[in-house]
Amino acid sequence: MMADTTARYAPAGRRPRLYIETYGCQMNVHDSETVRHLFALEGYDETADPRTADLIVINTCSVRAKPEEKVFSALGRRLPLKRRNPALVVAVGGCVAQQWGARLQERWPRLDIVFGTHAIAELPEMVRRVRETGRPQCANSFRERIPSLDIVPRPAAGAVSAFVSIMQGCDNFCAYCIVPYVRGREYSRPSTEIIAECRELLVAGVRELVLLGQNVNSYGMKTSGEIDFPRLLAAIDRLPGLRRLRFVTSHPQDMSPDLIAAFGTLEHLCPQIHLPLQAGSDRVLERMGRGYTAAGYLDIVERLRRARPDIAFSADMIVGFPGETEEDFRATLDMIRRVRYDTVYSFRYSPRPGTRAAAFAGQVPDDECRERLARFQALQDEITRANLEQLVGTTRQVLVLGRDRRGEHWSGRDDANRIVNFSAAKPHPHPHPHPHPGDIVPVQITRALRHSLQGSRVHTGTEAY
Ligand code: SAH
Ligand code: SF4
Ligand code: F3S
């Protein structure tokens, strides 16, 4: 439903301004895009300065204690701005909003709006109600089908890469994880809608699509008549204009033979997979409720490598899960030596209210967790570095994303999503013009840095523009 233009908020003689800050995972990044889109329709401009805003939106994450604390300090910074501008509306959304609901407003009485993960579409109406009544608003109940899933944010002009949300929620209830409580039950969007959205993005000039969900490889499994994830990938792979296709996050327990085979057969599916392991000890995996063993995981890795020998792996890992012994922890170190991930996002275990593990015996003391995490990260840094070193001298196909202001250095991603910075200092004569965002150009790698590669562009006659 279109908003009534006469009811729109218009501060004296100018368009209203939105300031938005985002914490947490790609879901939240995508949700913030939806919020931007909704308020662009309401006539808002975006501002990078919260002091000039008419509406401040804080999109929050509660997956561990640390990201959760960020919302409290953000509120401490933003709410005092209301003193200077009494018309300012402050809203907190996302996973902390979902979990805390109106309790946030009990603690911060000047907080105008709390909107949960299923209430994004209601935000413009809630802002209007605050302006009309001056009363705080809160919406954090779960819906069966989330209305904002169908709101498709338009890609920014010139965007090369775009997220497409294919499902919402999670039904896995891993013992440590708050996500199922703050994102609700798993729901797969109809494939016809997803494919239509992908088509639209490609027509708008996007080259890379990243399919998003907490557990993408269980896509469609609970919806009768729906295609499964490998078939969805195959349908998207065929769309005109697509150059690269990726997805996050997949769960090892739902890795089907068809999905593994897709890495060998689909033209645009990138040789890269984020496959969270969480722990290397079977005893810990069992207590986490992950549904696989270390050997089962290694078998998936091997089969993926057989389907696509150049595939690169990344993962999430938790150190210091309740009951984790030194021996369990060593099993985790052993796994990263075997898999040789490009990147691992590693976290100290953080007890989350309401989750099973928060009540488990054997919580590992803080200093022990810290020490294990430091050992873990030192080893993984070595592996990351060695993997990158191996690429020196090779030529990578780089999707160009941008360049520095002087136009001498360019940045992009290779097919395994590694950051590649390269030089293209001298303008090349026809037929090799400067690369543009969205081009895929061959780059010879000359140097490995800690988390990225450096190189220079080569001309092979196979460039794709
Ligand atoms: N759906 C994804 C992960 C979502 S949360 C999956 O199934 O893997 C992102 C990551 O945060 C998790 O993979 C996990 O490594 C980490 N995480 C989640 N809860 C945590 C907790 N209580 N303490 C520490 N890390 C946690
Ligand atoms: Fe959390 Fe597990 Fe669901 Fe991932 S699969 S979101 S870790 S409950
Ligand atoms: Fe955080 Fe919510 Fe994502 S808890 S990790 S923002 S789903």
PDB file of N, CA, C and O in Angstrom, residues 151-214:
ATOM      1  N   ILE A 151       9.684  -7.281   0.038  1.00  0.00           N
ATOM      2  CA  ILE A 151      10.091  -5.932  -0.345  1.00  0.00           C
ATOM      3  C   ILE A 151      11.502  -6.034  -0.887  1.00  0.00           C
ATOM      4  O   ILE A 151      12.428  -6.412  -0.183  1.00  0.00           O
ATOM      5  N   VAL A 152      11.636  -5.750  -2.146  1.00  0.00           N
ATOM      6  CA  VAL A 152      12.922  -5.944  -2.791  1.00  0.00           C
ATOM      7  C   VAL A 152      13.633  -4.614  -2.916  1.00  0.00           C
ATOM      8  O   VAL A 152      13.216  -3.750  -3.684  1.00  0.00           O
ATOM      9  N   PRO A 153      14.691  -4.399  -2.109  1.00  0.00           N
ATOM     10  CA  PRO A 153      15.386  -3.123  -2.238  1.00  0.00           C
ATOM     11  C   PRO A 153      16.024  -3.009  -3.614  1.00  0.00           C
ATOM     12  O   PRO A 153      16.556  -3.978  -4.135  1.00  0.00           O
ATOM     13  N   ARG A 154      15.924  -1.841  -4.209  1.00  0.00           N
ATOM     14  CA  ARG A 154      16.554  -1.645  -5.519  1.00  0.00           C
ATOM     15  C   ARG A 154      18.059  -1.560  -5.317  1.00  0.00           C
ATOM     16  O   ARG A 154      18.527  -0.941  -4.369  1.00  0.00           O
ATOM     17  N   PRO A 155      18.865  -2.185  -6.189  1.00  0.00           N
ATOM     18  CA  PRO A 155      20.312  -2.087  -5.983  1.00  0.00           C
ATOM     19  C   PRO A 155      20.775  -0.653  -6.227  1.00  0.00           C
ATOM     20  O   PRO A 155      20.194   0.053  -7.052  1.00  0.00           O
ATOM     21  N   ALA A 156      21.803  -0.228  -5.464  1.00  0.00           N
ATOM     22  CA  ALA A 156      22.363   1.108  -5.677  1.00  0.00           C
ATOM     23  C   ALA A 156      22.850   1.183  -7.126  1.00  0.00           C
ATOM     24  O   ALA A 156      23.270   0.171  -7.693  1.00  0.00           O
ATOM     25  N   ALA A 157      22.800   2.393  -7.711  1.00  0.00           N
ATOM     26  CA  ALA A 157      23.230   2.546  -9.098  1.00  0.00           C
ATOM     27  C   ALA A 157      24.666   2.036  -9.222  1.00  0.00           C
ATOM     28  O   ALA A 157      25.523   2.355  -8.401  1.00  0.00           O
ATOM     29  N   GLY A 158      24.921   1.198 -10.206  1.00  0.00           N
ATOM     30  CA  GLY A 158      26.274   0.695 -10.428  1.00  0.00           C
ATOM     31  C   GLY A 158      26.652  -0.472  -9.537  1.00  0.00           C
ATOM     32  O   GLY A 158      27.800  -0.912  -9.564  1.00  0.00           O
ATOM     33  N   ALA A 159      25.713  -0.994  -8.719  1.00  0.00           N
ATOM     34  CA  ALA A 159      26.049  -2.116  -7.831  1.00  0.00           C
ATOM     35  C   ALA A 159      26.432  -3.344  -8.663  1.00  0.00           C
ATOM     36  O   ALA A 159      25.764  -3.680  -9.643  1.00  0.00           O
ATOM     37  N   VAL A 160      27.515  -4.009  -8.258  1.00  0.00           N
ATOM     38  CA  VAL A 160      28.017  -5.171  -8.991  1.00  0.00           C
ATOM     39  C   VAL A 160      27.492  -6.457  -8.364  1.00  0.00           C
ATOM     40  O   VAL A 160      27.217  -7.440  -9.036  1.00  0.00           O
ATOM     41  N   SER A 161      27.337  -6.416  -7.026  1.00  0.00           N
ATOM     42  CA  SER A 161      26.984  -7.617  -6.286  1.00  0.00           C
ATOM     43  C   SER A 161      25.715  -7.343  -5.477  1.00  0.00           C
ATOM     44  O   SER A 161      25.542  -6.238  -4.972  1.00  0.00           O
ATOM     45  N   ALA A 162      24.826  -8.328  -5.362  1.00  0.00           N
ATOM     46  CA  ALA A 162      23.609  -8.114  -4.564  1.00  0.00           C
ATOM     47  C   ALA A 162      23.248  -9.376  -3.795  1.00  0.00           C
ATOM     48  O   ALA A 162      23.476 -10.495  -4.262  1.00  0.00           O
ATOM     49  N   PHE A 163      22.703  -9.174  -2.601  1.00  0.00           N
ATOM     50  CA  PHE A 163      22.170 -10.273  -1.804  1.00  0.00           C
ATOM     51  C   PHE A 163      20.739 -10.554  -2.245  1.00  0.00           C
ATOM     52  O   PHE A 163      19.983  -9.626  -2.535  1.00  0.00           O
ATOM     53  N   VAL A 164      20.368 -11.819  -2.223  1.00  0.00           N
ATOM     54  CA  VAL A 164      18.965 -12.190  -2.432  1.00  0.00           C
ATOM     55  C   VAL A 164      18.577 -13.115  -1.284  1.00  0.00           C
ATOM     56  O   VAL A 164      19.166 -14.187  -1.108  1.00  0.00           O
ATOM     57  N   SER A 165      17.611 -12.676  -0.499  1.00  0.00           N
ATOM     58  CA  SER A 165      17.182 -13.463   0.647  1.00  0.00           C
ATOM     59  C   SER A 165      16.289 -14.594   0.148  1.00  0.00           C
ATOM     60  O   SER A 165      15.263 -14.341  -0.478  1.00  0.00           O
ATOM     61  N   ILE A 166      16.689 -15.856   0.370  1.00  0.00           N
ATOM     62  CA  ILE A 166      15.871 -16.964  -0.146  1.00  0.00           C
ATOM     63  C   ILE A 166      15.057 -17.631   0.959  1.00  0.00           C
ATOM     64  O   ILE A 166      14.108 -18.347   0.700  1.00  0.00           O
ATOM     65  N   MET A 167      15.469 -17.411   2.180  1.00  0.00           N
ATOM     66  CA  MET A 167      14.720 -18.001   3.297  1.00  0.00           C
ATOM     67  C   MET A 167      14.956 -17.194   4.552  1.00  0.00           C
ATOM     68  O   MET A 167      15.885 -16.394   4.614  1.00  0.00           O
ATOM     69  N   GLN A 168      14.114 -17.417   5.527  1.00  0.00           N
ATOM     70  CA  GLN A 168      14.225 -16.679   6.778  1.00  0.00           C
ATOM     71  C   GLN A 168      14.149 -17.673   7.924  1.00  0.00           C
ATOM     72  O   GLN A 168      13.543 -18.729   7.805  1.00  0.00           O
ATOM     73  N   GLY A 169      14.788 -17.351   9.041  1.00  0.00           N
ATOM     74  CA  GLY A 169      14.652 -18.174  10.242  1.00  0.00           C
ATOM     75  C   GLY A 169      15.539 -19.410  10.232  1.00  0.00           C
ATOM     76  O   GLY A 169      16.302 -19.644   9.302  1.00  0.00           O
ATOM     77  N   CYS A 170      15.431 -20.170  11.316  1.00  0.00           N
ATOM     78  CA  CYS A 170      16.221 -21.392  11.439  1.00  0.00           C
ATOM     79  C   CYS A 170      15.513 -22.332  12.412  1.00  0.00           C
ATOM     80  O   CYS A 170      15.014 -21.896  13.446  1.00  0.00           O
ATOM     81  N   ASP A 171      15.470 -23.627  12.062  1.00  0.00           N
ATOM     82  CA  ASP A 171      14.827 -24.626  12.924  1.00  0.00           C
ATOM     83  C   ASP A 171      15.832 -25.544  13.600  1.00  0.00           C
ATOM     84  O   ASP A 171      15.450 -26.551  14.183  1.00  0.00           O
ATOM     85  N   ASN A 172      17.115 -25.241  13.519  1.00  0.00           N
ATOM     86  CA  ASN A 172      18.120 -26.197  14.002  1.00  0.00           C
ATOM     87  C   ASN A 172      18.353 -26.170  15.510  1.00  0.00           C
ATOM     88  O   ASN A 172      18.719 -27.177  16.091  1.00  0.00           O
ATOM     89  N   PHE A 173      18.174 -25.021  16.109  1.00  0.00           N
ATOM     90  CA  PHE A 173      18.358 -24.915  17.564  1.00  0.00           C
ATOM     91  C   PHE A 173      19.663 -25.543  18.040  1.00  0.00           C
ATOM     92  O   PHE A 173      19.658 -26.380  18.949  1.00  0.00           O
ATOM     93  N   CYS A 174      20.778 -25.165  17.451  1.00  0.00           N
ATOM     94  CA  CYS A 174      22.077 -25.585  17.984  1.00  0.00           C
ATOM     95  C   CYS A 174      22.126 -25.083  19.431  1.00  0.00           C
ATOM     96  O   CYS A 174      21.615 -24.000  19.740  1.00  0.00           O
ATOM     97  N   ALA A 175      22.770 -25.860  20.317  1.00  0.00           N
ATOM     98  CA  ALA A 175      22.632 -25.618  21.760  1.00  0.00           C
ATOM     99  C   ALA A 175      23.072 -24.233  22.204  1.00  0.00           C
ATOM    100  O   ALA A 175      22.588 -23.713  23.198  1.00  0.00           O
ATOM    101  N   TYR A 176      24.007 -23.623  21.463  1.00  0.00           N
ATOM    102  CA  TYR A 176      24.573 -22.330  21.872  1.00  0.00           C
ATOM    103  C   TYR A 176      23.856 -21.139  21.255  1.00  0.00           C
ATOM    104  O   TYR A 176      24.128 -19.997  21.618  1.00  0.00           O
ATOM    105  N   CYS A 177      22.954 -21.357  20.297  1.00  0.00           N
ATOM    106  CA  CYS A 177      22.609 -20.294  19.344  1.00  0.00           C
ATOM    107  C   CYS A 177      21.253 -19.635  19.615  1.00  0.00           C
ATOM    108  O   CYS A 177      20.235 -20.298  19.818  1.00  0.00           O
ATOM    109  N   ILE A 178      21.249 -18.321  19.529  1.00  0.00           N
ATOM    110  CA  ILE A 178      20.030 -17.557  19.803  1.00  0.00           C
ATOM    111  C   ILE A 178      19.210 -17.301  18.532  1.00  0.00           C
ATOM    112  O   ILE A 178      18.033 -16.920  18.606  1.00  0.00           O
ATOM    113  N   VAL A 179      19.844 -17.547  17.366  1.00  0.00           N
ATOM    114  CA  VAL A 179      19.197 -17.168  16.096  1.00  0.00           C
ATOM    115  C   VAL A 179      17.768 -17.725  15.942  1.00  0.00           C
ATOM    116  O   VAL A 179      16.854 -16.976  15.585  1.00  0.00           O
ATOM    117  N   PRO A 180      17.519 -19.019  16.236  1.00  0.00           N
ATOM    118  CA  PRO A 180      16.138 -19.504  16.071  1.00  0.00           C
ATOM    119  C   PRO A 180      15.121 -18.751  16.933  1.00  0.00           C
ATOM    120  O   PRO A 180      13.951 -18.663  16.581  1.00  0.00           O
ATOM    121  N   TYR A 181      15.583 -18.201  18.067  1.00  0.00           N
ATOM    122  CA  TYR A 181      14.674 -17.468  18.961  1.00  0.00           C
ATOM    123  C   TYR A 181      14.419 -16.044  18.474  1.00  0.00           C
ATOM    124  O   TYR A 181      13.418 -15.444  18.850  1.00  0.00           O
ATOM    125  N   VAL A 182      15.348 -15.490  17.712  1.00  0.00           N
ATOM    126  CA  VAL A 182      15.182 -14.088  17.292  1.00  0.00           C
ATOM    127  C   VAL A 182      14.813 -13.942  15.817  1.00  0.00           C
ATOM    128  O   VAL A 182      14.396 -12.863  15.384  1.00  0.00           O
ATOM    129  N   ARG A 183      14.955 -15.021  15.042  1.00  0.00           N
ATOM    130  CA  ARG A 183      14.577 -14.952  13.623  1.00  0.00           C
ATOM    131  C   ARG A 183      13.361 -15.816  13.319  1.00  0.00           C
ATOM    132  O   ARG A 183      12.839 -15.780  12.195  1.00  0.00           O
ATOM    133  N   GLY A 184      12.947 -16.639  14.288  1.00  0.00           N
ATOM    134  CA  GLY A 184      11.717 -17.415  14.102  1.00  0.00           C
ATOM    135  C   GLY A 184      11.926 -18.672  13.277  1.00  0.00           C
ATOM    136  O   GLY A 184      13.054 -19.063  12.980  1.00  0.00           O
ATOM    137  N   ARG A 185      10.792 -19.286  12.914  1.00  0.00           N
ATOM    138  CA  ARG A 185      10.846 -20.572  12.213  1.00  0.00           C
ATOM    139  C   ARG A 185      11.314 -20.393  10.773  1.00  0.00           C
ATOM    140  O   ARG A 185      11.145 -19.363  10.161  1.00  0.00           O
ATOM    141  N   GLU A 186      11.880 -21.500  10.289  1.00  0.00           N
ATOM    142  CA  GLU A 186      12.403 -21.494   8.925  1.00  0.00           C
ATOM    143  C   GLU A 186      11.259 -21.337   7.918  1.00  0.00           C
ATOM    144  O   GLU A 186      10.231 -21.995   8.031  1.00  0.00           O
ATOM    145  N   TYR A 187      11.457 -20.455   6.961  1.00  0.00           N
ATOM    146  CA  TYR A 187      10.457 -20.239   5.913  1.00  0.00           C
ATOM    147  C   TYR A 187      11.193 -20.007   4.600  1.00  0.00           C
ATOM    148  O   TYR A 187      12.083 -19.154   4.527  1.00  0.00           O
ATOM    149  N   SER A 188      10.840 -20.785   3.578  1.00  0.00           N
ATOM    150  CA  SER A 188      11.475 -20.614   2.263  1.00  0.00           C
ATOM    151  C   SER A 188      10.581 -19.772   1.368  1.00  0.00           C
ATOM    152  O   SER A 188       9.385 -20.062   1.231  1.00  0.00           O
ATOM    153  N   ARG A 189      11.141 -18.759   0.759  1.00  0.00           N
ATOM    154  CA  ARG A 189      10.345 -17.955  -0.201  1.00  0.00           C
ATOM    155  C   ARG A 189      10.045 -18.784  -1.442  1.00  0.00           C
ATOM    156  O   ARG A 189      10.874 -19.603  -1.851  1.00  0.00           O
ATOM    157  N   PRO A 190       8.913 -18.520  -2.087  1.00  0.00           N
ATOM    158  CA  PRO A 190       8.619 -19.266  -3.326  1.00  0.00           C
ATOM    159  C   PRO A 190       9.734 -19.048  -4.364  1.00  0.00           C
ATOM    160  O   PRO A 190      10.206 -17.926  -4.543  1.00  0.00           O
ATOM    161  N   SER A 191      10.151 -20.134  -5.023  1.00  0.00           N
ATOM    162  CA  SER A 191      11.262 -20.029  -5.978  1.00  0.00           C
ATOM    163  C   SER A 191      10.923 -19.092  -7.130  1.00  0.00           C
ATOM    164  O   SER A 191      11.801 -18.406  -7.660  1.00  0.00           O
ATOM    165  N   THR A 192       9.635 -19.028  -7.495  1.00  0.00           N
ATOM    166  CA  THR A 192       9.255 -18.142  -8.618  1.00  0.00           C
ATOM    167  C   THR A 192       9.579 -16.682  -8.269  1.00  0.00           C
ATOM    168  O   THR A 192      10.075 -15.929  -9.111  1.00  0.00           O
ATOM    169  N   GLU A 193       9.319 -16.315  -6.991  1.00  0.00           N
ATOM    170  CA  GLU A 193       9.628 -14.928  -6.569  1.00  0.00           C
ATOM    171  C   GLU A 193      11.126 -14.674  -6.540  1.00  0.00           C
ATOM    172  O   GLU A 193      11.598 -13.608  -6.917  1.00  0.00           O
ATOM    173  N   ILE A 194      11.872 -15.674  -6.050  1.00  0.00           N
ATOM    174  CA  ILE A 194      13.327 -15.517  -5.954  1.00  0.00           C
ATOM    175  C   ILE A 194      13.919 -15.331  -7.353  1.00  0.00           C
ATOM    176  O   ILE A 194      14.734 -14.433  -7.592  1.00  0.00           O
ATOM    177  N   ILE A 195      13.471 -16.177  -8.277  1.00  0.00           N
ATOM    178  CA  ILE A 195      14.034 -16.123  -9.631  1.00  0.00           C
ATOM    179  C   ILE A 195      13.666 -14.799 -10.302  1.00  0.00           C
ATOM    180  O   ILE A 195      14.494 -14.164 -10.962  1.00  0.00           O
ATOM    181  N   ALA A 196      12.438 -14.334 -10.069  1.00  0.00           N
ATOM    182  CA  ALA A 196      12.028 -13.043 -10.645  1.00  0.00           C
ATOM    183  C   ALA A 196      12.901 -11.921 -10.091  1.00  0.00           C
ATOM    184  O   ALA A 196      13.321 -11.013 -10.821  1.00  0.00           O
ATOM    185  N   GLU A 197      13.188 -11.971  -8.780  1.00  0.00           N
ATOM    186  CA  GLU A 197      14.028 -10.935  -8.173  1.00  0.00           C
ATOM    187  C   GLU A 197      15.444 -10.974  -8.750  1.00  0.00           C
ATOM    188  O   GLU A 197      16.033  -9.927  -9.058  1.00  0.00           O
ATOM    189  N   CYS A 198      15.994 -12.194  -8.923  1.00  0.00           N
ATOM    190  CA  CYS A 198      17.334 -12.327  -9.502  1.00  0.00           C
ATOM    191  C   CYS A 198      17.358 -11.738 -10.907  1.00  0.00           C
ATOM    192  O   CYS A 198      18.279 -11.002 -11.280  1.00  0.00           O
ATOM    193  N   ARG A 199      16.331 -12.052 -11.682  1.00  0.00           N
ATOM    194  CA  ARG A 199      16.242 -11.557 -13.053  1.00  0.00           C
ATOM    195  C   ARG A 199      16.259 -10.021 -13.076  1.00  0.00           C
ATOM    196  O   ARG A 199      16.984  -9.403 -13.851  1.00  0.00           O
ATOM    197  N   GLU A 200      15.476  -9.435 -12.157  1.00  0.00           N
ATOM    198  CA  GLU A 200      15.391  -7.968 -12.086  1.00  0.00           C
ATOM    199  C   GLU A 200      16.748  -7.347 -11.755  1.00  0.00           C
ATOM    200  O   GLU A 200      17.152  -6.343 -12.338  1.00  0.00           O
ATOM    201  N   LEU A 201      17.451  -7.970 -10.785  1.00  0.00           N
ATOM    202  CA  LEU A 201      18.761  -7.448 -10.378  1.00  0.00           C
ATOM    203  C   LEU A 201      19.744  -7.516 -11.542  1.00  0.00           C
ATOM    204  O   LEU A 201      20.528  -6.593 -11.762  1.00  0.00           O
ATOM    205  N   LEU A 202      19.680  -8.612 -12.308  1.00  0.00           N
ATOM    206  CA  LEU A 202      20.618  -8.766 -13.425  1.00  0.00           C
ATOM    207  C   LEU A 202      20.312  -7.753 -14.526  1.00  0.00           C
ATOM    208  O   LEU A 202      21.221  -7.178 -15.127  1.00  0.00           O
ATOM    209  N   VAL A 203      19.014  -7.497 -14.752  1.00  0.00           N
ATOM    210  CA  VAL A 203      18.639  -6.479 -15.749  1.00  0.00           C
ATOM    211  C   VAL A 203      19.154  -5.111 -15.309  1.00  0.00           C
ATOM    212  O   VAL A 203      19.607  -4.306 -16.126  1.00  0.00           O
ATOM    213  N   ALA A 204      19.175  -4.866 -13.975  1.00  0.00           N
ATOM    214  CA  ALA A 204      19.654  -3.576 -13.462  1.00  0.00           C
ATOM    215  C   ALA A 204      21.182  -3.472 -13.503  1.00  0.00           C
ATOM    216  O   ALA A 204      21.747  -2.460 -13.109  1.00  0.00           O
ATOM    217  N   GLY A 205      21.866  -4.537 -13.937  1.00  0.00           N
ATOM    218  CA  GLY A 205      23.319  -4.445 -14.103  1.00  0.00           C
ATOM    219  C   GLY A 205      24.147  -5.211 -13.095  1.00  0.00           C
ATOM    220  O   GLY A 205      25.374  -5.234 -13.181  1.00  0.00           O
ATOM    221  N   VAL A 206      23.477  -5.860 -12.098  1.00  0.00           N
ATOM    222  CA  VAL A 206      24.219  -6.655 -11.117  1.00  0.00           C
ATOM    223  C   VAL A 206      24.863  -7.852 -11.827  1.00  0.00           C
ATOM    224  O   VAL A 206      24.306  -8.407 -12.770  1.00  0.00           O
ATOM    225  N   ARG A 207      26.061  -8.230 -11.395  1.00  0.00           N
ATOM    226  CA  ARG A 207      26.801  -9.330 -12.028  1.00  0.00           C
ATOM    227  C   ARG A 207      26.958 -10.547 -11.120  1.00  0.00           C
ATOM    228  O   ARG A 207      27.171 -11.660 -11.569  1.00  0.00           O
ATOM    229  N   GLU A 208      26.932 -10.278  -9.800  1.00  0.00           N
ATOM    230  CA  GLU A 208      27.140 -11.364  -8.838  1.00  0.00           C
ATOM    231  C   GLU A 208      25.941 -11.432  -7.900  1.00  0.00           C
ATOM    232  O   GLU A 208      25.550 -10.418  -7.319  1.00  0.00           O
ATOM    233  N   LEU A 209      25.380 -12.616  -7.741  1.00  0.00           N
ATOM    234  CA  LEU A 209      24.268 -12.795  -6.805  1.00  0.00           C
ATOM    235  C   LEU A 209      24.719 -13.668  -5.647  1.00  0.00           C
ATOM    236  O   LEU A 209      25.372 -14.697  -5.857  1.00  0.00           O
ATOM    237  N   VAL A 210      24.379 -13.232  -4.425  1.00  0.00           N
ATOM    238  CA  VAL A 210      24.712 -14.006  -3.233  1.00  0.00           C
ATOM    239  C   VAL A 210      23.398 -14.387  -2.557  1.00  0.00           C
ATOM    240  O   VAL A 210      22.670 -13.516  -2.065  1.00  0.00           O
ATOM    241  N   LEU A 211      23.071 -15.682  -2.576  1.00  0.00           N
ATOM    242  CA  LEU A 211      21.810 -16.140  -1.983  1.00  0.00           C
ATOM    243  C   LEU A 211      21.994 -16.248  -0.475  1.00  0.00           C
ATOM    244  O   LEU A 211      22.981 -16.788   0.004  1.00  0.00           O
ATOM    245  N   LEU A 212      21.017 -15.715   0.251  1.00  0.00           N
ATOM    246  CA  LEU A 212      21.160 -15.555   1.699  1.00  0.00           C
ATOM    247  C   LEU A 212      20.154 -16.385   2.479  1.00  0.00           C
ATOM    248  O   LEU A 212      18.976 -16.432   2.141  1.00  0.00           O
ATOM    249  N   GLY A 213      20.637 -16.990   3.570  1.00  0.00           N
ATOM    250  CA  GLY A 213      19.753 -17.686   4.506  1.00  0.00           C
ATOM    251  C   GLY A 213      20.604 -18.272   5.613  1.00  0.00           C
ATOM    252  O   GLY A 213      21.810 -18.446   5.432  1.00  0.00           O
ATOM    253  N   GLN A 214      20.015 -18.582   6.772  1.00  0.00           N
ATOM    254  CA  GLN A 214      20.789 -19.179   7.868  1.00  0.00           C
ATOM    255  C   GLN A 214      21.230 -20.585   7.519  1.00  0.00           C
ATOM    256  O   GLN A 214      22.193 -21.096   8.063  1.00  0.00           O
TER     257      GLN A 214
END
